[in-house]
Amino acid sequence: MGKSDKAALLQGTLDMLILKALQSGSLHGYQITRWLERTSRSALIVEEGSLYPALHRMERKGWVTSEWGKSESNRRAKYYQLTQLGRAQLAVEHEAWNSLSNAIGLIMKFARLR
Amino acid sequence: MTELLQTIRQYIRTPAAQLDQLASDRIQQEIAFHVGERTLDLMSDGMPPDEARLAALKRFGDVDQVVQQCRQETQGGLALLHRIHLAVTALLAVSVAGLFAFFLIDRQSHRSVATLPAAITSLIDNDWSGDVAGDVQDSHGNPIAGATVIVSVKAWPDESFNMRSYRTTTGQQGRFTLSGVTPQRDYYEVNVVALMDGWEMQSQYVTQTTGGQRAPLRFTLEPATRCLVHFKDESGRPLSGVQVRLKDRIASSGEEHFLYPGGARHVTLVSDDAGRISAPWFKTGDRVALGCRYRQEDWQTVTCSITAPTINVCLTDGAFVVSKE
């Protein structure tokens, strides 16, 4: 898939995707980027520059916590971990996303019938 | 001065600046790690290191802007709150200083409003360290111990009049001293009375035109004549409880002796059940003035000559009258 074919993330979905990435365990920022690329089979473009402000905002809100540790390459890296609050938030955002995608699906289906 | 201002500026900025710096350093470390990891991945795909580094940076975007965004997200409104806190603290400090200054000025203005009269100020400002001292002896030069000495000091500070009286007794050597009772810088007058039962009452009136210390006084007393004052009412019944105070004595030689008790504790005698008091301070031929009061009536001056061992005083229509008998 060429770069031009990749979808930019919908506004407001980045937080949900980050929370989802962290659901399986603590990750550093680059691992989150890689997880999103790999899981979406490189279909989604995560703007790396917008990942970190989002992580810091979520940390301030208490959705994630962070601690410095050693990476696989033995370098200092900052690992993020989901909190209880973050899990609840993920559930809320997941629910909202399902409603939205269902609604969009219905619209697209109705448009096709006409 | 500039250095001081700079120090103050640094002090004010320090907590916010430190927070900012710490956040920036950590975010930059985090981004450096991210770009480094991406560079390694690209290199493992066969890209030359320099090219991989540039590509990683390009993909990440504007590092400075991201750092700035992260810093704002991390701190939220903390820096602003810190500055508001500092401003409120400064405002409080200024308010406290203002209140302190206000009360100080207010207090000073009250002091100026409550300025004492010049006479009192002059009285207070003077150096009242002068002493009145002397001794009391008999005509043979023997000291008389236990004599009552009443000192009245008159002064005229700033055209006003002030008199204070003091009372003491003579010691074994017949000496007396009253310290800190006369002014050192102003004109003053002193009346000193020596009073001892069985001895004639004497006073000395001295003036001191230049202020300061004066020479000790000497009293040489002659034995007094035994004298009783007998108070009666109109019916001839004895009057007990009459209060009597010595005022002055004029000796047969014409010498005058006055007692100005002022605020000092007065020598007061009270007539007994027989209406009698002993007044052992006079000599035959003296003319004396006594202050007399029955119960709580006004004080009256009773003047009489010492011509007999007993002086009869009759209270008639509320007035004390010396009987001729």
GROMACS .gro file of C-alpha atoms in nm:
model
  439
    1MET     CA    1   0.000   0.000   0.000
    2GLY     CA    2   0.145   0.334  -0.106
    3LYS     CA    3   0.163   0.625   0.136
    4SER     CA    4  -0.113   0.809  -0.043
    5ASP     CA    5  -0.344   0.513   0.012
    6LYS     CA    6  -0.296   0.518   0.389
    7ALA     CA    7  -0.577   0.671   0.593
    8ALA     CA    8  -0.509   0.954   0.830
    9LEU     CA    9  -0.654   0.893   1.171
   10LEU     CA   10  -0.992   1.039   1.240
   11GLN     CA   11  -0.980   1.321   1.487
   12GLY     CA   12  -1.033   1.192   1.840
   13THR     CA   13  -0.945   0.834   1.763
   14LEU     CA   14  -0.576   0.857   1.848
   15ASP     CA   15  -0.642   0.844   2.223
   16MET     CA   16  -0.858   0.536   2.181
   17LEU     CA   17  -0.594   0.360   1.970
   18ILE     CA   18  -0.317   0.439   2.216
   19LEU     CA   19  -0.529   0.310   2.506
   20LYS     CA   20  -0.601  -0.003   2.305
   21ALA     CA   21  -0.229  -0.050   2.230
   22LEU     CA   22  -0.151  -0.031   2.600
   23GLN     CA   23  -0.422  -0.277   2.695
   24SER     CA   24  -0.183  -0.567   2.643
   25GLY     CA   25   0.091  -0.421   2.863
   26SER     CA   26   0.338  -0.135   2.904
   27LEU     CA   27   0.496   0.002   2.588
   28HIS     CA   28   0.721   0.293   2.499
   29GLY     CA   29   0.619   0.547   2.238
   30TYR     CA   30   0.798   0.384   1.948
   31GLN     CA   31   0.649   0.045   2.034
   32ILE     CA   32   0.301   0.202   2.031
   33THR     CA   33   0.370   0.343   1.683
   34ARG     CA   34   0.494   0.006   1.562
   35TRP     CA   35   0.199  -0.178   1.723
   36LEU     CA   36  -0.050   0.049   1.546
   37GLU     CA   37   0.130   0.009   1.212
   38ARG     CA   38   0.155  -0.365   1.249
   39THR     CA   39  -0.200  -0.419   1.376
   40SER     CA   40  -0.353  -0.203   1.103
   41ARG     CA   41  -0.122  -0.375   0.853
   42SER     CA   42   0.028  -0.038   0.779
   43ALA     CA   43  -0.312   0.099   0.677
   44LEU     CA   44  -0.313   0.380   0.936
   45ILE     CA   45  -0.068   0.665   0.946
   46VAL     CA   46   0.014   0.768   1.298
   47GLU     CA   47   0.179   1.105   1.295
   48GLU     CA   48   0.465   1.037   1.527
   49GLY     CA   49   0.483   1.399   1.633
   50SER     CA   50   0.125   1.392   1.759
   51LEU     CA   51   0.172   1.066   1.955
   52TYR     CA   52   0.378   1.220   2.233
   53PRO     CA   53   0.158   1.522   2.315
   54ALA     CA   54  -0.133   1.274   2.332
   55LEU     CA   55   0.059   1.045   2.570
   56HIS     CA   56   0.151   1.339   2.796
   57ARG     CA   57  -0.205   1.465   2.797
   58MET     CA   58  -0.335   1.117   2.888
   59GLU     CA   59  -0.079   1.090   3.164
   60ARG     CA   60  -0.193   1.422   3.309
   61LYS     CA   61  -0.554   1.297   3.296
   62GLY     CA   62  -0.452   0.983   3.483
   63TRP     CA   63  -0.537   0.740   3.205
   64VAL     CA   64  -0.180   0.618   3.182
   65THR     CA   65   0.124   0.616   3.406
   66SER     CA   66   0.484   0.611   3.295
   67GLU     CA   67   0.824   0.503   3.418
   68TRP     CA   68   1.169   0.503   3.272
   69GLY     CA   69   1.326   0.168   3.196
   70LYS     CA   70   1.564  -0.014   2.960
   71SER     CA   71   1.458  -0.096   2.606
   72GLU     CA   72   1.548  -0.409   2.406
   73SER     CA   73   1.838  -0.210   2.265
   74ASN     CA   74   1.950  -0.138   2.623
   75ARG     CA   75   1.869   0.232   2.599
   76ARG     CA   76   1.669   0.444   2.838
   77ALA     CA   77   1.308   0.452   2.730
   78LYS     CA   78   0.987   0.579   2.885
   79TYR     CA   79   0.724   0.307   2.923
   80TYR     CA   80   0.355   0.383   2.948
   81GLN     CA   81   0.102   0.167   3.127
   82LEU     CA   82  -0.278   0.174   3.137
   83THR     CA   83  -0.448   0.269   3.463
   84GLN     CA   84  -0.796   0.169   3.584
   85LEU     CA   85  -0.914   0.508   3.476
   86GLY     CA   86  -0.757   0.449   3.134
   87ARG     CA   87  -0.934   0.114   3.101
   88ALA     CA   88  -1.267   0.276   3.180
   89GLN     CA   89  -1.194   0.549   2.930
   90LEU     CA   90  -1.106   0.288   2.668
   91ALA     CA   91  -1.441   0.121   2.724
   92VAL     CA   92  -1.623   0.450   2.684
   93GLU     CA   93  -1.435   0.541   2.366
   94HIS     CA   94  -1.475   0.191   2.226
   95GLU     CA   95  -1.850   0.211   2.280
   96ALA     CA   96  -1.868   0.552   2.117
   97TRP     CA   97  -1.662   0.426   1.825
   98ASN     CA   98  -1.893   0.127   1.775
   99SER     CA   99  -2.196   0.354   1.771
  100LEU     CA  100  -2.029   0.585   1.523
  101SER     CA  101  -1.908   0.309   1.290
  102ASN     CA  102  -2.251   0.139   1.303
  103ALA     CA  103  -2.417   0.466   1.215
  104ILE     CA  104  -2.175   0.527   0.929
  105GLY     CA  105  -2.227   0.165   0.815
  106LEU     CA  106  -2.603   0.213   0.808
  107ILE     CA  107  -2.573   0.532   0.610
  108MET     CA  108  -2.342   0.371   0.358
  109LYS     CA  109  -2.574   0.070   0.327
  110PHE     CA  110  -2.879   0.291   0.277
  111ALA     CA  111  -2.692   0.500   0.016
  112ARG     CA  112  -2.602   0.181  -0.174
  113LEU     CA  113  -2.969   0.067  -0.185
  114ARG     CA  114  -3.087   0.391  -0.336
  115MET     CA  115   2.167   4.691   4.227
  116THR     CA  116   2.138   4.531   3.883
  117GLU     CA  117   2.278   4.211   4.028
  118LEU     CA  118   2.024   4.218   4.305
  119LEU     CA  119   1.739   4.270   4.060
  120GLN     CA  120   1.868   3.984   3.849
  121THR     CA  121   1.886   3.759   4.154
  122ILE     CA  122   1.529   3.848   4.248
  123ARG     CA  123   1.415   3.784   3.891
  124GLN     CA  124   1.586   3.445   3.891
  125TYR     CA  125   1.437   3.363   4.228
  126ILE     CA  126   1.088   3.447   4.104
  127ARG     CA  127   1.132   3.243   3.789
  128THR     CA  128   1.313   2.948   3.947
  129PRO     CA  129   1.031   2.702   4.027
  130ALA     CA  130   0.857   2.750   3.690
  131ALA     CA  131   1.184   2.757   3.499
  132GLN     CA  132   1.306   2.441   3.672
  133LEU     CA  133   0.982   2.263   3.597
  134ASP     CA  134   1.003   2.373   3.235
  135GLN     CA  135   1.363   2.265   3.199
  136LEU     CA  136   1.304   1.928   3.359
  137ALA     CA  137   1.003   1.857   3.138
  138SER     CA  138   1.191   1.965   2.823
  139ASP     CA  139   1.490   1.745   2.902
  140ARG     CA  140   1.275   1.437   2.956
  141ILE     CA  141   1.065   1.493   2.645
  142GLN     CA  142   1.376   1.541   2.435
  143GLN     CA  143   1.519   1.216   2.572
  144GLU     CA  144   1.197   1.040   2.484
  145ILE     CA  145   1.194   1.178   2.129
  146ALA     CA  146   1.564   1.104   2.080
  147PHE     CA  147   1.495   0.742   2.174
  148HIS     CA  148   1.204   0.727   1.930
  149VAL     CA  149   1.406   0.874   1.640
  150GLY     CA  150   1.697   0.646   1.728
  151GLU     CA  151   1.476   0.336   1.719
  152ARG     CA  152   1.326   0.441   1.388
  153THR     CA  153   1.676   0.504   1.249
  154LEU     CA  154   1.785   0.154   1.351
  155ASP     CA  155   1.478   0.002   1.185
  156LEU     CA  156   1.544   0.189   0.864
  157MET     CA  157   1.910   0.088   0.874
  158SER     CA  158   1.808  -0.275   0.918
  159ASP     CA  159   1.604  -0.230   0.598
  160GLY     CA  160   1.931  -0.140   0.426
  161MET     CA  161   1.929   0.238   0.445
  162PRO     CA  162   2.265   0.409   0.510
  163PRO     CA  163   2.293   0.553   0.863
  164ASP     CA  164   2.293   0.923   0.772
  165GLU     CA  165   2.007   0.879   0.536
  166ALA     CA  166   1.819   0.669   0.787
  167ARG     CA  167   1.868   0.933   1.055
  168LEU     CA  168   1.738   1.208   0.827
  169ALA     CA  169   1.442   0.997   0.719
  170ALA     CA  170   1.354   0.920   1.082
  171LEU     CA  171   1.366   1.287   1.175
  172LYS     CA  172   1.159   1.382   0.875
  173ARG     CA  173   0.899   1.122   0.960
  174PHE     CA  174   0.880   1.239   1.320
  175GLY     CA  175   0.815   1.601   1.225
  176ASP     CA  176   0.906   1.925   1.398
  177VAL     CA  177   1.082   1.812   1.715
  178ASP     CA  178   1.081   2.156   1.878
  179GLN     CA  179   0.712   2.196   1.823
  180VAL     CA  180   0.641   1.851   1.967
  181VAL     CA  181   0.854   1.928   2.270
  182GLN     CA  182   0.662   2.251   2.321
  183GLN     CA  183   0.326   2.071   2.289
  184CYS     CA  184   0.431   1.798   2.531
  185ARG     CA  185   0.553   2.056   2.781
  186GLN     CA  186   0.221   2.236   2.770
  187GLU     CA  187   0.034   1.908   2.812
  188THR     CA  188   0.252   1.804   3.105
  189GLN     CA  189   0.239   2.127   3.296
  190GLY     CA  190  -0.116   2.218   3.212
  191GLY     CA  191  -0.173   2.549   3.391
  192LEU     CA  192   0.095   2.489   3.654
  193ALA     CA  193   0.329   2.761   3.530
  194LEU     CA  194   0.043   3.008   3.519
  195LEU     CA  195  -0.073   2.900   3.866
  196HIS     CA  196   0.280   2.941   3.994
  197ARG     CA  197   0.294   3.296   3.862
  198ILE     CA  198  -0.050   3.374   4.007
  199HIS     CA  199   0.070   3.232   4.337
  200LEU     CA  200   0.376   3.453   4.329
  201ALA     CA  201   0.167   3.756   4.239
  202VAL     CA  202  -0.077   3.689   4.526
  203THR     CA  203   0.213   3.638   4.765
  204ALA     CA  204   0.371   3.963   4.650
  205LEU     CA  205   0.037   4.140   4.688
  206LEU     CA  206   0.000   4.004   5.041
  207ALA     CA  207   0.354   4.112   5.130
  208VAL     CA  208   0.287   4.462   4.997
  209SER     CA  209  -0.045   4.474   5.186
  210VAL     CA  210   0.121   4.369   5.512
  211ALA     CA  211   0.396   4.627   5.460
  212GLY     CA  212   0.130   4.888   5.383
  213LEU     CA  213  -0.070   4.804   5.693
  214PHE     CA  214   0.244   4.814   5.905
  215ALA     CA  215   0.336   5.154   5.763
  216PHE     CA  216  -0.021   5.276   5.815
  217PHE     CA  217  -0.025   5.174   6.180
  218LEU     CA  218   0.319   5.322   6.233
  219ILE     CA  219   0.215   5.655   6.084
  220ASP     CA  220  -0.117   5.640   6.268
  221ARG     CA  221   0.058   5.577   6.596
  222GLN     CA  222   0.296   5.866   6.539
  223SER     CA  223   0.010   6.098   6.451
  224HIS     CA  224  -0.170   5.994   6.769
  225ARG     CA  225   0.139   6.073   6.962
  226SER     CA  226   0.156   6.419   6.814
  227VAL     CA  227  -0.216   6.474   6.887
  228ALA     CA  228  -0.168   6.361   7.244
  229THR     CA  229   0.126   6.595   7.300
  230LEU     CA  230   0.154   6.673   7.665
  231PRO     CA  231   0.126   7.032   7.790
  232ALA     CA  232   0.456   7.219   7.786
  233ALA     CA  233   0.457   7.238   8.164
  234ILE     CA  234   0.433   6.860   8.196
  235THR     CA  235   0.690   6.804   7.922
  236SER     CA  236   0.925   7.045   8.092
  237LEU     CA  237   0.865   6.869   8.422
  238ILE     CA  238   0.936   6.528   8.272
  239ASP     CA  239   1.233   6.644   8.069
  240ASN     CA  240   1.409   6.788   8.369
  241ASP     CA  241   1.670   6.589   8.551
  242TRP     CA  242   1.512   6.510   8.885
  243SER     CA  243   1.814   6.354   9.041
  244GLY     CA  244   1.876   6.611   9.313
  245ASP     CA  245   1.874   6.499   9.678
  246VAL     CA  246   1.753   6.665   9.995
  247ALA     CA  247   1.958   6.556  10.290
  248GLY     CA  248   2.039   6.672  10.640
  249ASP     CA  249   2.030   6.574  11.000
  250VAL     CA  250   1.828   6.639  11.314
  251GLN     CA  251   1.991   6.689  11.650
  252ASP     CA  252   1.920   6.838  11.989
  253SER     CA  253   2.077   7.151  12.130
  254HIS     CA  254   2.361   6.943  12.269
  255GLY     CA  255   2.445   6.801  11.931
  256ASN     CA  256   2.296   6.459  12.001
  257PRO     CA  257   2.130   6.299  11.698
  258ILE     CA  258   1.754   6.255  11.714
  259ALA     CA  259   1.661   5.924  11.553
  260GLY     CA  260   1.310   5.845  11.432
  261ALA     CA  261   1.212   6.205  11.364
  262THR     CA  262   0.960   6.254  11.087
  263VAL     CA  263   1.091   6.466  10.799
  264ILE     CA  264   0.847   6.606  10.545
  265VAL     CA  265   1.001   6.761  10.236
  266SER     CA  266   0.796   6.972   9.997
  267VAL     CA  267   0.960   7.062   9.666
  268LYS     CA  268   0.812   7.348   9.467
  269ALA     CA  269   0.897   7.404   9.103
  270TRP     CA  270   0.763   7.631   8.831
  271PRO     CA  271   0.807   7.445   8.503
  272ASP     CA  272   0.710   7.657   8.203
  273GLU     CA  273   0.534   7.922   8.415
  274SER     CA  274   0.322   7.660   8.593
  275PHE     CA  275   0.342   7.548   8.953
  276ASN     CA  276   0.421   7.202   9.077
  277MET     CA  277   0.468   7.083   9.432
  278ARG     CA  278   0.547   6.736   9.547
  279SER     CA  279   0.595   6.625   9.903
  280TYR     CA  280   0.788   6.335  10.048
  281ARG     CA  281   0.810   6.188  10.393
  282THR     CA  282   1.091   6.001  10.563
  283THR     CA  283   1.240   5.947  10.908
  284THR     CA  284   1.584   6.006  11.046
  285GLY     CA  285   1.821   5.720  11.103
  286GLN     CA  286   2.024   5.632  11.412
  287GLN     CA  287   2.264   5.916  11.340
  288GLY     CA  288   1.975   6.154  11.300
  289ARG     CA  289   2.040   6.178  10.928
  290PHE     CA  290   1.788   6.178  10.650
  291THR     CA  291   1.817   6.170  10.271
  292LEU     CA  292   1.552   6.187  10.003
  293SER     CA  293   1.701   6.102   9.665
  294GLY     CA  294   1.581   6.214   9.325
  295VAL     CA  295   1.339   6.478   9.444
  296THR     CA  296   1.475   6.811   9.316
  297PRO     CA  297   1.542   6.931   8.960
  298GLN     CA  298   1.899   6.976   8.850
  299ARG     CA  299   1.838   7.248   8.593
  300ASP     CA  300   1.553   7.469   8.717
  301TYR     CA  301   1.483   7.703   9.002
  302TYR     CA  302   1.311   7.535   9.292
  303GLU     CA  303   1.219   7.587   9.655
  304VAL     CA  304   1.214   7.335   9.933
  305ASN     CA  305   1.037   7.335  10.265
  306VAL     CA  306   1.170   7.077  10.509
  307VAL     CA  307   0.995   7.001  10.835
  308ALA     CA  308   1.141   6.806  11.125
  309LEU     CA  309   0.883   6.664  11.364
  310MET     CA  310   0.952   6.458  11.673
  311ASP     CA  311   0.733   6.405  11.976
  312GLY     CA  312   0.875   6.596  12.270
  313TRP     CA  313   1.068   6.838  12.050
  314GLU     CA  314   0.966   7.166  11.898
  315MET     CA  315   0.853   7.147  11.537
  316GLN     CA  316   1.090   7.322  11.301
  317SER     CA  317   1.095   7.391  10.932
  318GLN     CA  318   1.348   7.536  10.694
  319TYR     CA  319   1.255   7.701  10.370
  320VAL     CA  320   1.532   7.717  10.116
  321THR     CA  321   1.555   7.835   9.757
  322GLN     CA  322   1.790   7.712   9.490
  323THR     CA  323   1.805   7.955   9.202
  324THR     CA  324   2.034   7.757   8.977
  325GLY     CA  325   1.894   7.412   9.036
  326GLY     CA  326   2.121   7.126   9.130
  327GLN     CA  327   2.235   6.997   9.466
  328ARG     CA  328   2.229   7.198   9.783
  329ALA     CA  329   2.414   7.163  10.108
  330PRO     CA  330   2.270   6.933  10.378
  331LEU     CA  331   2.031   7.093  10.621
  332ARG     CA  332   2.070   7.082  10.997
  333PHE     CA  333   1.789   7.099  11.245
  334THR     CA  334   1.868   7.172  11.608
  335LEU     CA  335   1.557   7.114  11.813
  336GLU     CA  336   1.468   7.244  12.157
  337PRO     CA  337   1.255   7.036  12.394
  338ALA     CA  338   0.884   7.103  12.358
  339THR     CA  339   0.641   7.196  12.632
  340ARG     CA  340   0.387   6.933  12.728
  341CYS     CA  341   0.065   7.035  12.559
  342LEU     CA  342  -0.281   6.884  12.541
  343VAL     CA  343  -0.565   6.995  12.320
  344HIS     CA  344  -0.905   6.917  12.467
  345PHE     CA  345  -1.205   6.910  12.235
  346LYS     CA  346  -1.557   6.953  12.370
  347ASP     CA  347  -1.903   7.013  12.233
  348GLU     CA  348  -2.135   7.300  12.329
  349SER     CA  349  -2.259   7.104  12.630
  350GLY     CA  350  -1.904   7.055  12.755
  351ARG     CA  351  -1.896   6.686  12.665
  352PRO     CA  352  -1.567   6.557  12.527
  353LEU     CA  353  -1.548   6.515  12.149
  354SER     CA  354  -1.369   6.201  12.045
  355GLY     CA  355  -1.263   6.133  11.689
  356VAL     CA  356  -1.159   6.487  11.602
  357GLN     CA  357  -0.879   6.477  11.347
  358VAL     CA  358  -0.598   6.725  11.393
  359ARG     CA  359  -0.315   6.818  11.159
  360LEU     CA  360  -0.031   7.052  11.225
  361LYS     CA  361  -0.013   7.347  10.986
  362ASP     CA  362   0.230   7.602  11.119
  363ARG     CA  363   0.401   7.730  11.426
  364ILE     CA  364   0.523   8.081  11.500
  365ALA     CA  365   0.775   8.085  11.778
  366SER     CA  366   0.778   8.360  12.038
  367SER     CA  367   1.092   8.488  11.866
  368GLY     CA  368   0.888   8.540  11.548
  369GLU     CA  369   1.039   8.248  11.357
  370GLU     CA  370   0.780   8.085  11.134
  371HIS     CA  371   0.767   7.714  11.068
  372PHE     CA  372   0.529   7.579  10.806
  373LEU     CA  373   0.426   7.236  10.702
  374TYR     CA  374   0.314   7.175  10.342
  375PRO     CA  375   0.220   6.813  10.340
  376GLY     CA  376   0.106   6.808   9.978
  377GLY     CA  377   0.070   6.448   9.865
  378ALA     CA  378   0.285   6.304  10.141
  379ARG     CA  379   0.124   6.108  10.418
  380HIS     CA  380   0.022   6.366  10.676
  381VAL     CA  381   0.081   6.348  11.046
  382THR     CA  382  -0.274   6.323  11.172
  383LEU     CA  383  -0.378   6.295  11.535
  384VAL     CA  384  -0.721   6.181  11.655
  385SER     CA  385  -0.881   6.283  11.985
  386ASP     CA  386  -0.942   6.003  12.230
  387ASP     CA  387  -1.259   5.919  12.425
  388ALA     CA  388  -1.176   6.205  12.663
  389GLY     CA  389  -1.161   6.439  12.359
  390ARG     CA  390  -0.788   6.486  12.408
  391ILE     CA  391  -0.484   6.478  12.189
  392SER     CA  392  -0.125   6.528  12.282
  393ALA     CA  393   0.054   6.785  12.067
  394PRO     CA  394   0.410   6.762  12.189
  395TRP     CA  395   0.578   6.991  11.930
  396PHE     CA  396   0.532   7.339  12.073
  397LYS     CA  397   0.685   7.566  12.331
  398THR     CA  398   0.516   7.807  12.561
  399GLY     CA  399   0.462   8.132  12.383
  400ASP     CA  400   0.423   7.975  12.040
  401ARG     CA  401   0.131   8.064  11.820
  402VAL     CA  402   0.016   7.762  11.627
  403ALA     CA  403  -0.233   7.679  11.355
  404LEU     CA  404  -0.397   7.341  11.353
  405GLY     CA  405  -0.619   7.185  11.089
  406CYS     CA  406  -0.920   7.029  11.263
  407ARG     CA  407  -1.207   6.817  11.136
  408TYR     CA  408  -1.488   6.645  11.316
  409ARG     CA  409  -1.625   6.339  11.145
  410GLN     CA  410  -1.643   6.409  10.771
  411GLU     CA  411  -1.697   6.784  10.791
  412ASP     CA  412  -1.466   7.033  10.621
  413TRP     CA  413  -1.126   7.102  10.762
  414GLN     CA  414  -1.103   7.417  10.970
  415THR     CA  415  -0.801   7.607  11.083
  416VAL     CA  416  -0.781   7.663  11.455
  417THR     CA  417  -0.528   7.918  11.570
  418CYS     CA  418  -0.420   7.939  11.929
  419SER     CA  419  -0.138   8.050  12.153
  420ILE     CA  420   0.040   7.806  12.377
  421THR     CA  421  -0.008   7.973  12.710
  422ALA     CA  422  -0.119   7.682  12.924
  423PRO     CA  423  -0.056   7.306  12.929
  424THR     CA  424  -0.410   7.245  12.804
  425ILE     CA  425  -0.589   7.420  12.524
  426ASN     CA  426  -0.963   7.385  12.517
  427VAL     CA  427  -1.139   7.388  12.185
  428CYS     CA  428  -1.518   7.392  12.166
  429LEU     CA  429  -1.724   7.290  11.867
  430THR     CA  430  -2.002   7.548  11.851
  431ASP     CA  431  -2.251   7.556  11.566
  432GLY     CA  432  -2.009   7.347  11.359
  433ALA     CA  433  -1.714   7.581  11.418
  434PHE     CA  434  -1.412   7.513  11.634
  435VAL     CA  435  -1.355   7.793  11.883
  436VAL     CA  436  -1.066   7.816  12.127
  437SER     CA  437  -1.198   7.873  12.479
  438LYS     CA  438  -1.056   8.155  12.679
  439GLU     CA  439  -1.057   7.960  13.005
   0.00000   0.00000   0.00000
